XYZ file of C-alpha atoms in Angstrom:
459
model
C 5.276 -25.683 -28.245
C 7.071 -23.371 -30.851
C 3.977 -22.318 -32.321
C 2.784 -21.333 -29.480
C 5.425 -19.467 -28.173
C 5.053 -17.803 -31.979
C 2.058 -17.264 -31.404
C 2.567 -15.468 -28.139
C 5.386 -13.034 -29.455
C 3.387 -12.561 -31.955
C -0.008 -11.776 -29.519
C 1.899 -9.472 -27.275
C 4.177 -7.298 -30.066
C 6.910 -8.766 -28.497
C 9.464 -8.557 -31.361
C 7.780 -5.434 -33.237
C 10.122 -3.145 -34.481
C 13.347 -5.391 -32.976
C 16.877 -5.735 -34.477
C 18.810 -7.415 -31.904
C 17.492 -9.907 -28.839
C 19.801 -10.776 -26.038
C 18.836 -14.086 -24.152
C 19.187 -14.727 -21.019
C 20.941 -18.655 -20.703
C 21.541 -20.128 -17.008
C 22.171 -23.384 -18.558
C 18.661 -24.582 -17.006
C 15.624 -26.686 -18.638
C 13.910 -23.323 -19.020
C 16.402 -20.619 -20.662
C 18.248 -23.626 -22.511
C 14.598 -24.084 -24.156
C 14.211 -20.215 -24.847
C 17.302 -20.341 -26.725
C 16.229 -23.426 -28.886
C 13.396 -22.172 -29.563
C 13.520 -18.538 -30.134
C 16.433 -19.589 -32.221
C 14.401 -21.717 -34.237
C 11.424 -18.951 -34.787
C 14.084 -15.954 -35.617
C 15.916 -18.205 -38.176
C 12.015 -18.754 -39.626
C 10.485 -15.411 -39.504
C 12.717 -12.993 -38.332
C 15.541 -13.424 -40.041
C 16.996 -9.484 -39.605
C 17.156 -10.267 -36.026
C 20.028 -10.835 -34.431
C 20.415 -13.013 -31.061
C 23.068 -12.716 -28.310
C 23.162 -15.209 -25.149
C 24.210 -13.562 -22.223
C 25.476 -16.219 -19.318
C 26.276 -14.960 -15.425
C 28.355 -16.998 -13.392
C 27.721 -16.142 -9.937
C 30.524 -17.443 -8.261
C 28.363 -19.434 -5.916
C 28.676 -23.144 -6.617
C 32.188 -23.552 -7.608
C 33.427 -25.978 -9.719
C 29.630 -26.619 -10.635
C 28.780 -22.700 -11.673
C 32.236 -23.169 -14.123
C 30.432 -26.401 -15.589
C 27.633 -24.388 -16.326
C 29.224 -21.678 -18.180
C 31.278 -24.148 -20.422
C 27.778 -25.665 -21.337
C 26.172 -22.563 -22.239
C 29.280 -21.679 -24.165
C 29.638 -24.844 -26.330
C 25.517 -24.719 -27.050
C 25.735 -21.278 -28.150
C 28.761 -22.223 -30.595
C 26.615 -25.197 -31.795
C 23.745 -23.160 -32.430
C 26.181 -20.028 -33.969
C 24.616 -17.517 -31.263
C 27.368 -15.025 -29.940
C 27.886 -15.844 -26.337
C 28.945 -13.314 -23.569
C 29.350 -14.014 -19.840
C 29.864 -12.299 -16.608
C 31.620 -13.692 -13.733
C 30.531 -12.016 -10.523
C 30.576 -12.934 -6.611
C 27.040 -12.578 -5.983
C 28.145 -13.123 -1.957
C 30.375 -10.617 -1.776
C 28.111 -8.159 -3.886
C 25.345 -8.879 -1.629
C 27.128 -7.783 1.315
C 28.073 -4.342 0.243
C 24.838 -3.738 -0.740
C 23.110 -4.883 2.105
C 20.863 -7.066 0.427
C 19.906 -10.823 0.075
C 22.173 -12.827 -2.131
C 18.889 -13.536 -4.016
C 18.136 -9.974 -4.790
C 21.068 -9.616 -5.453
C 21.986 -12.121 -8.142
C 18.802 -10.185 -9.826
C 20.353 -6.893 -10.086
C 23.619 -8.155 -11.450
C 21.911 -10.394 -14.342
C 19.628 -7.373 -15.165
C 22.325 -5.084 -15.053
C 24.411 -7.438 -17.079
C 21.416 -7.628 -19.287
C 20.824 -4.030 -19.841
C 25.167 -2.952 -20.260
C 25.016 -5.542 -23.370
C 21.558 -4.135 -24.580
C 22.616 -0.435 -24.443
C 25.016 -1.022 -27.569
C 22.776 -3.165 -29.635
C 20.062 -1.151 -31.903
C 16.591 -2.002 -31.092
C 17.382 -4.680 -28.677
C 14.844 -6.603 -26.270
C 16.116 -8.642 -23.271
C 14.378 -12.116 -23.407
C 14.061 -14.417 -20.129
C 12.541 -17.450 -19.337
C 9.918 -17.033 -16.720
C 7.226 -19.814 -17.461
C 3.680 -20.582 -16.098
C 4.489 -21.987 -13.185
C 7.055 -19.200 -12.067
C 3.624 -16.499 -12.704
C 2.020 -18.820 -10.255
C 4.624 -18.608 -7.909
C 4.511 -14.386 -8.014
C 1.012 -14.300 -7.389
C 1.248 -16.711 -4.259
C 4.165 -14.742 -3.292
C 2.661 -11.467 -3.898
C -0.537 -12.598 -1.813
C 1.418 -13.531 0.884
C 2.955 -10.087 1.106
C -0.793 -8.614 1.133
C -0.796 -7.197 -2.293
C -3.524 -5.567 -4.255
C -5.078 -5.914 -7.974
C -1.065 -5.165 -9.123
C 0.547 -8.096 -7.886
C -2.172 -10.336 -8.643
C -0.812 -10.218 -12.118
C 1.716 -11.640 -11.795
C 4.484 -11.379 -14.205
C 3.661 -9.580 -17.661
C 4.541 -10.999 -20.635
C 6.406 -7.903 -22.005
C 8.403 -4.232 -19.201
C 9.252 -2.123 -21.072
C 12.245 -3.762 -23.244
C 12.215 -6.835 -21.590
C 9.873 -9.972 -23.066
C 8.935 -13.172 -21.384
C 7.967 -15.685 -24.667
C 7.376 -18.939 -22.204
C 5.200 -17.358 -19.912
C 2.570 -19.097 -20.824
C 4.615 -22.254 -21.204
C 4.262 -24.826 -17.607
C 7.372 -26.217 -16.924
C 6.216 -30.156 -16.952
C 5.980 -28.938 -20.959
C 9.393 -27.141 -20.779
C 11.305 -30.094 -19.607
C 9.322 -32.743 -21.909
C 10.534 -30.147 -24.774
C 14.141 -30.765 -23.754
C 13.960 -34.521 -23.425
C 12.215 -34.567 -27.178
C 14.934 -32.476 -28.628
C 17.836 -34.448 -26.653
C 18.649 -30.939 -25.373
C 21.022 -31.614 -22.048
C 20.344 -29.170 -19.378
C 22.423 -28.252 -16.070
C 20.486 -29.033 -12.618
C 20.820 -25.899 -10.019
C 20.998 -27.934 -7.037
C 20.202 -24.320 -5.104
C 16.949 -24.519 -6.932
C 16.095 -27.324 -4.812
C 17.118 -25.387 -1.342
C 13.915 -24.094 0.861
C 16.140 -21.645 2.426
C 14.844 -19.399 -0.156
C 10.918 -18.262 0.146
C 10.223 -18.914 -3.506
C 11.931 -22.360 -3.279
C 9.584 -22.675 -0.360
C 5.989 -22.053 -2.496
C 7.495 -24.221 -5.193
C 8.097 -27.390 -3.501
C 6.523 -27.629 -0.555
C 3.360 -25.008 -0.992
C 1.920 -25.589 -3.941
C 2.348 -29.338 -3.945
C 0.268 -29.715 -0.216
C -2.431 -27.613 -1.893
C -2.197 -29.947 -5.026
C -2.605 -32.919 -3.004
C -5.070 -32.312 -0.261
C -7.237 -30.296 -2.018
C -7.151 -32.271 -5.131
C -6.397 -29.297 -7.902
C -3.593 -28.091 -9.845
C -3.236 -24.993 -7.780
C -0.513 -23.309 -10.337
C -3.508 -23.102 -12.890
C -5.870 -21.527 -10.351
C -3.518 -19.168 -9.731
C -2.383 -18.307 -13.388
C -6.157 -17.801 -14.114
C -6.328 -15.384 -11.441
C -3.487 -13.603 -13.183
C -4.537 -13.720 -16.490
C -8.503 -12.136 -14.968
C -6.834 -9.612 -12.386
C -4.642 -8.524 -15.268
C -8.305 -7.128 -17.536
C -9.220 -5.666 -14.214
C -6.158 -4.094 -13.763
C -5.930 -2.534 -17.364
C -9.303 -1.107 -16.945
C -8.281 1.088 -13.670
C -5.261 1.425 -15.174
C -6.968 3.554 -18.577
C -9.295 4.916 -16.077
C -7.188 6.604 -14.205
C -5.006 7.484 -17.007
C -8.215 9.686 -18.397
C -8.901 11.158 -15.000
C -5.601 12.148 -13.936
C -5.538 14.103 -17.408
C -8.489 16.402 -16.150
C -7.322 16.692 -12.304
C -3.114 16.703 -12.635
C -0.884 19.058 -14.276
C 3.021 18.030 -14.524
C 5.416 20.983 -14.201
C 7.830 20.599 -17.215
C 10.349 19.197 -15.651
C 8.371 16.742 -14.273
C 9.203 17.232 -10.676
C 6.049 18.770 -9.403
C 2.788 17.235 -9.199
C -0.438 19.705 -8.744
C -4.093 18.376 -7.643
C -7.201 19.821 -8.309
C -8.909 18.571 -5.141
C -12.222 19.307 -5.612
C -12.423 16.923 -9.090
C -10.092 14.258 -7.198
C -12.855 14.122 -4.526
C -15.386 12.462 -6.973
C -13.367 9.776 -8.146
C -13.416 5.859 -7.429
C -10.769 5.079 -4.222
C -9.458 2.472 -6.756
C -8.820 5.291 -9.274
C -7.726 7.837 -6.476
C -4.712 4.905 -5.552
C -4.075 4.490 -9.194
C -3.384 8.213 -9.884
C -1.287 8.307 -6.498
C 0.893 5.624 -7.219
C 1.759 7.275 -10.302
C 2.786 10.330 -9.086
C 5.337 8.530 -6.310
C 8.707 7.281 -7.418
C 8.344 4.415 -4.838
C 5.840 2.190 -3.578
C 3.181 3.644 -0.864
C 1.993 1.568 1.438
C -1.569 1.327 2.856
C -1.021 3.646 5.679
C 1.119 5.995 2.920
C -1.972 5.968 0.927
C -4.763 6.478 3.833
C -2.895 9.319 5.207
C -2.407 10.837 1.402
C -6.543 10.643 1.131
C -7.115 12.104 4.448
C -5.068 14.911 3.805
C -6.440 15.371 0.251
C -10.281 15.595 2.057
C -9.874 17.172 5.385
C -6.321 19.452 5.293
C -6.208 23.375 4.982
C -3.779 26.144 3.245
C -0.967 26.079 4.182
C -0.159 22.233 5.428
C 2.257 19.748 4.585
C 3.145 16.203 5.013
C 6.487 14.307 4.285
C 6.279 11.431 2.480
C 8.577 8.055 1.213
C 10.527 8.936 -1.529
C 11.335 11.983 -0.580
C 8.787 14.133 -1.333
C 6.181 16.232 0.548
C 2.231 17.204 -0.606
C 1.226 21.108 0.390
C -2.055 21.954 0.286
C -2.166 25.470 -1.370
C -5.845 27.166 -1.570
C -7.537 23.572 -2.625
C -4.784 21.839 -4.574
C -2.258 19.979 -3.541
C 1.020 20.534 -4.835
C 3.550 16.614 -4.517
C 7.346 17.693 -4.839
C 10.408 16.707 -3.591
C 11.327 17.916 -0.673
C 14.308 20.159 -2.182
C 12.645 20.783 -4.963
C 11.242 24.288 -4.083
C 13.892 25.679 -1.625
C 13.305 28.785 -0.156
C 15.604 31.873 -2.107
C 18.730 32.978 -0.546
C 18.572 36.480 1.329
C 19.593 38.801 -1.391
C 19.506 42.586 -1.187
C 20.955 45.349 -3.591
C 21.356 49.326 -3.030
C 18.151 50.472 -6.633
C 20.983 52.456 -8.517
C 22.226 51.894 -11.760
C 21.686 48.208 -13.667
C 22.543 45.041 -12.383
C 21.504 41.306 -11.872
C 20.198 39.728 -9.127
C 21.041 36.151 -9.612
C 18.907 34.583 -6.791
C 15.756 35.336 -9.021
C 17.182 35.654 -12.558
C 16.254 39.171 -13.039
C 17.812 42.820 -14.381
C 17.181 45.636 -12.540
C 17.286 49.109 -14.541
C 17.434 51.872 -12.498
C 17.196 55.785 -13.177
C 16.768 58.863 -11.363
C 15.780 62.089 -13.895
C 14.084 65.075 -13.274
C 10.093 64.854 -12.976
C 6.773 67.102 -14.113
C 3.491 66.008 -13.958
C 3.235 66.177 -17.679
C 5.486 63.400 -17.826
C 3.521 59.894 -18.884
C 3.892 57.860 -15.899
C 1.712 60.327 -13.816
C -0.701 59.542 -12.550
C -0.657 55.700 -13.859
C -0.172 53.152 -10.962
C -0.403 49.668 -12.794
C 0.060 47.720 -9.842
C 0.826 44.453 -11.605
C 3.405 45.899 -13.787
C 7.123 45.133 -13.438
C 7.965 48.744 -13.467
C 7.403 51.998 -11.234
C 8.219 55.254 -10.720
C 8.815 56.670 -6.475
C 9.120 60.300 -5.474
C 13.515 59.624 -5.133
C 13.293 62.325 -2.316
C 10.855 60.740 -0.013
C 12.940 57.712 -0.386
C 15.501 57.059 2.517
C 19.010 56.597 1.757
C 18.759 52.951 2.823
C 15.743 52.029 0.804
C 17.034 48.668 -1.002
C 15.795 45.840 -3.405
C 15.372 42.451 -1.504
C 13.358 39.918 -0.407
C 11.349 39.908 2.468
C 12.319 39.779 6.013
C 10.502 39.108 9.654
C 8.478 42.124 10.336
C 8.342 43.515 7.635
C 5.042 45.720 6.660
C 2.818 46.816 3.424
C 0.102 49.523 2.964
C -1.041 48.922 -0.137
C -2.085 51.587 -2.346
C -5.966 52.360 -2.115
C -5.755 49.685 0.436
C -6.916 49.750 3.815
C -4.317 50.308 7.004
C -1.126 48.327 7.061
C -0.907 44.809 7.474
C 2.141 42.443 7.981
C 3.490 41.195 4.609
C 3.111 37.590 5.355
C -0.834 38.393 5.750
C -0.842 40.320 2.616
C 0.244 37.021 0.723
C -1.890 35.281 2.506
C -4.975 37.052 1.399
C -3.061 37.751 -2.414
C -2.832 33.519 -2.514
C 0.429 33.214 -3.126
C 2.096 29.835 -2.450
C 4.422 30.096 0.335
C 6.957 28.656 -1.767
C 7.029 31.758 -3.699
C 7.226 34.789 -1.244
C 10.796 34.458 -0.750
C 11.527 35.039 -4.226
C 9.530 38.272 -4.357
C 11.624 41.375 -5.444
C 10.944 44.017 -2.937
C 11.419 48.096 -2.456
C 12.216 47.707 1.095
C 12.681 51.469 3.147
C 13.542 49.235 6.324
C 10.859 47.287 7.150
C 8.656 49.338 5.006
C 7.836 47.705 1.788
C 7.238 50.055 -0.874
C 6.519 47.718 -3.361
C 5.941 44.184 -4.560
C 7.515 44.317 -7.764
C 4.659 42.553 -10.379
C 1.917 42.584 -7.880
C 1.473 45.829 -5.740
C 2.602 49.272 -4.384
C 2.217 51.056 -1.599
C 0.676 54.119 -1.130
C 4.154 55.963 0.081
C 6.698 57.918 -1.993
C 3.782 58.782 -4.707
C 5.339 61.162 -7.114
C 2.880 64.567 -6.870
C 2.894 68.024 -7.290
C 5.723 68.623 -5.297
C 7.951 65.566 -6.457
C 11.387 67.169 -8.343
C 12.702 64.044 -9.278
C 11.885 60.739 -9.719
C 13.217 56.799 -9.191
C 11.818 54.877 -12.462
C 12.820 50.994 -11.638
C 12.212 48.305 -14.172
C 12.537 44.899 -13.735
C 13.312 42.730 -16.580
């Protein structure tokens, strides 16, 4: 059995590049075997690595949880391995999460897990899932209506955390501790069908075992182990098409989709690319309603989602954010004299009033794009101001045609609603003389007549 758990770690990179491991240890036939063993194949060919046991007591059994941390204690002092323990109620931390005490003995052991890692150098977390416990997953997972994901199972290596006995079945783990006189403590809870898992272990599987006449754990594990190449090939698919139909604001709050490429994909690689954009799980309905929108929605429209977020489609993409992600500006609104900063956009304003003449180089040059202008300062009202825009307001745009409500404008300009609000605008009431960066309007054009000029930059 140690060579092949050697050969695992070594099939799955699972102590590449490691310095420290911490172990897992319930005291169990399975993470008492880990220990042994991994202790064995460090001492052998990883000698740099350092291991650290990490024991919870869950405060759940009494005197029979204290027996199992003095176990794990004295083994890790026979076998020199630095020993650390929490002692938790898992009860009590259940109920003020609202949670089962199951779940919740699995966030306190990861947690524990992950506080010890965090001040180790190149550390993986080790635990002791085995064949058998795979099996169980799947079963679970199917029961729960699960797609090509959760037919894996559970992988071998997350992230930092490795699983070396997964391919171990437990009949081989316990004949491993009998050989090697290594004493184990019993979990009587393990034995409870109270608990769904406990449920599919001993009374499940075994009825399919016996009137079927199969070893239904294997069936299942080679289900994981061919749903798993299935998996990784939608997985790299859709990892090359979301390159060529998603772009990632920096910050990576924003998701935008280029519709008319997503439309040609696979549905398995359109769910793939979905599911990596959400920071929680979609369900089916989630995911119909998601494609629906993506094929049949217009400009303009939104949906709320789980997780917080919303999708917007904005002239054929779709744009995924949190729902606070893209709040509207505040109202803002400054009298154009002098310099100053207007802090709901970021921006300086310069502002200067001189004498004009048409030889002067600005005449005649409307750049409408350009983040500075020059208006005829005496055809400009007293209470012309710099804002954003308001209900009712109005735009005539230069060498346009008639005047048209602002909100139609961008409309027909494209620009995402998102963004109108934060606009800087030459407002003469509900006039808009110009859109700084995009437009002017065909009022207050210095001419002939003008004496003096308003030059505004915007910087």
């Amino acid at each position: 059995m140690t060579d092949r758990i050697y050969g695992a770690i070594k099939k799955y990179g699972m102590l590449q590049d490691c310095e420290n491991i911490v172990v897992g240890v319930s005291g169990g036939a399975d993470s008492v075997c880990l220990l042994f063993v991994l202790n064995k194949i460090i001492k052998n060919h990883y000698p740099h690595i350092k291991i650290t046991a990490a024991h919870i007591n869950h405060m759940l059994r009494g005197k029979a949880a204290d027996e199992d941390e003095r176990y794990t204690r004295e083994l890790c002092e026979k076998l020199n391995i630095d020993f650390k323990v929490k002692k938790t109620d898992a009860a009590e931390y259940a109920k003020e999460k609202g949670i089962s005490v199951e779940m919740a003995g699995r966030e306190i052991r990861y947690g524990f897990f992950e506080e010890i890692s965090r001040d180790l150098k190149k550390c993986r977390i080790a635990v002791a899932h085995n064949a058998d416990d795979r099996a169980e997953t799947i079963f679970y997972n199917i029961l729960r209506g699960t797609g090509i994901y959760g037919l894996k199972g559970i992988a071998h290596v997350r992230g930092n955390i490795i699983r070396p006995l997964l391919d171990e079945r437990k009949k081989d783990i316990r004949d491993f501790c009998t050989e090697n006189q290594l004493l184990v403590r019993e979990d009587e809870s393990n034995f409870s069908t109270e608990y769904t898992r406990n449920k599919i272990r001993l009374e499940t599987i075994p009825y399919i075992n016996e009137r079927f006449g199969v070893d239904f754990s294997d069936k299942l594990i080679r289900l994981g182990e061919n749903a798993f190449l299935d998996e990784e090939f939608i997985t790299e698919s859709a990892d090359r098409e979301m390159k060529k139909c998603v772009d990632i604001s920096a910050d990576g709050q924003k998701y935008v989709l280029d519709v008319s490429y997503f439309k040609t994909l696979h549905k398995a690689v359109k769910v793939r690319i979905l599911k990596y954009i959400f920071p929680v799980n979609l369900s089916r309905s989630n995911i119909e309603e998601i494609l629906d929108f993506t094929e049949n929605s217009h400009s303009g429209k939104v949906i709320h989602l789980p997780g917080n977020m919303q999708a917007e489609n904005l002239y054929g993409k779709i744009v995924f954010s949190p729902k606070n992600a893209w709040e509207s500006a505040e109202c803002f609104e400054y009298r154009p004299e002098g310099t100053f900063y207007i802090k709901e956009t970021g921006n300086t304003v310069i502002c200067t009033v001189c004498g004009y003449n048409e030889n002067m180089a600005e005449t005649g040059k409307i750049c409408n794009k350009a983040l500075k202008q020059i208006f005829d300062y005496d055809k400009i009202s007293e209470n012309a101001v710099l804002r954003n825009r308001r209900n009712g307001d109005v735009f005539s745009p230069y060498n346009g045609k008639g005047c048209k409500k602002l909100k139609d404008f961008f409309i027909d300009a494209k620009v995402e609603r998102r963004e109108r609000d934060k606009k800087i605008l030459l407002a003469d009431g509900n006039r808009i003389l110009w859109i700084a960066g995009m437009r002017r309007s065909g009022e207050c054009i210095p001419g002939p007549f003008t004496k003096r000029i308003l030059r505004i930059e915007i910087v």
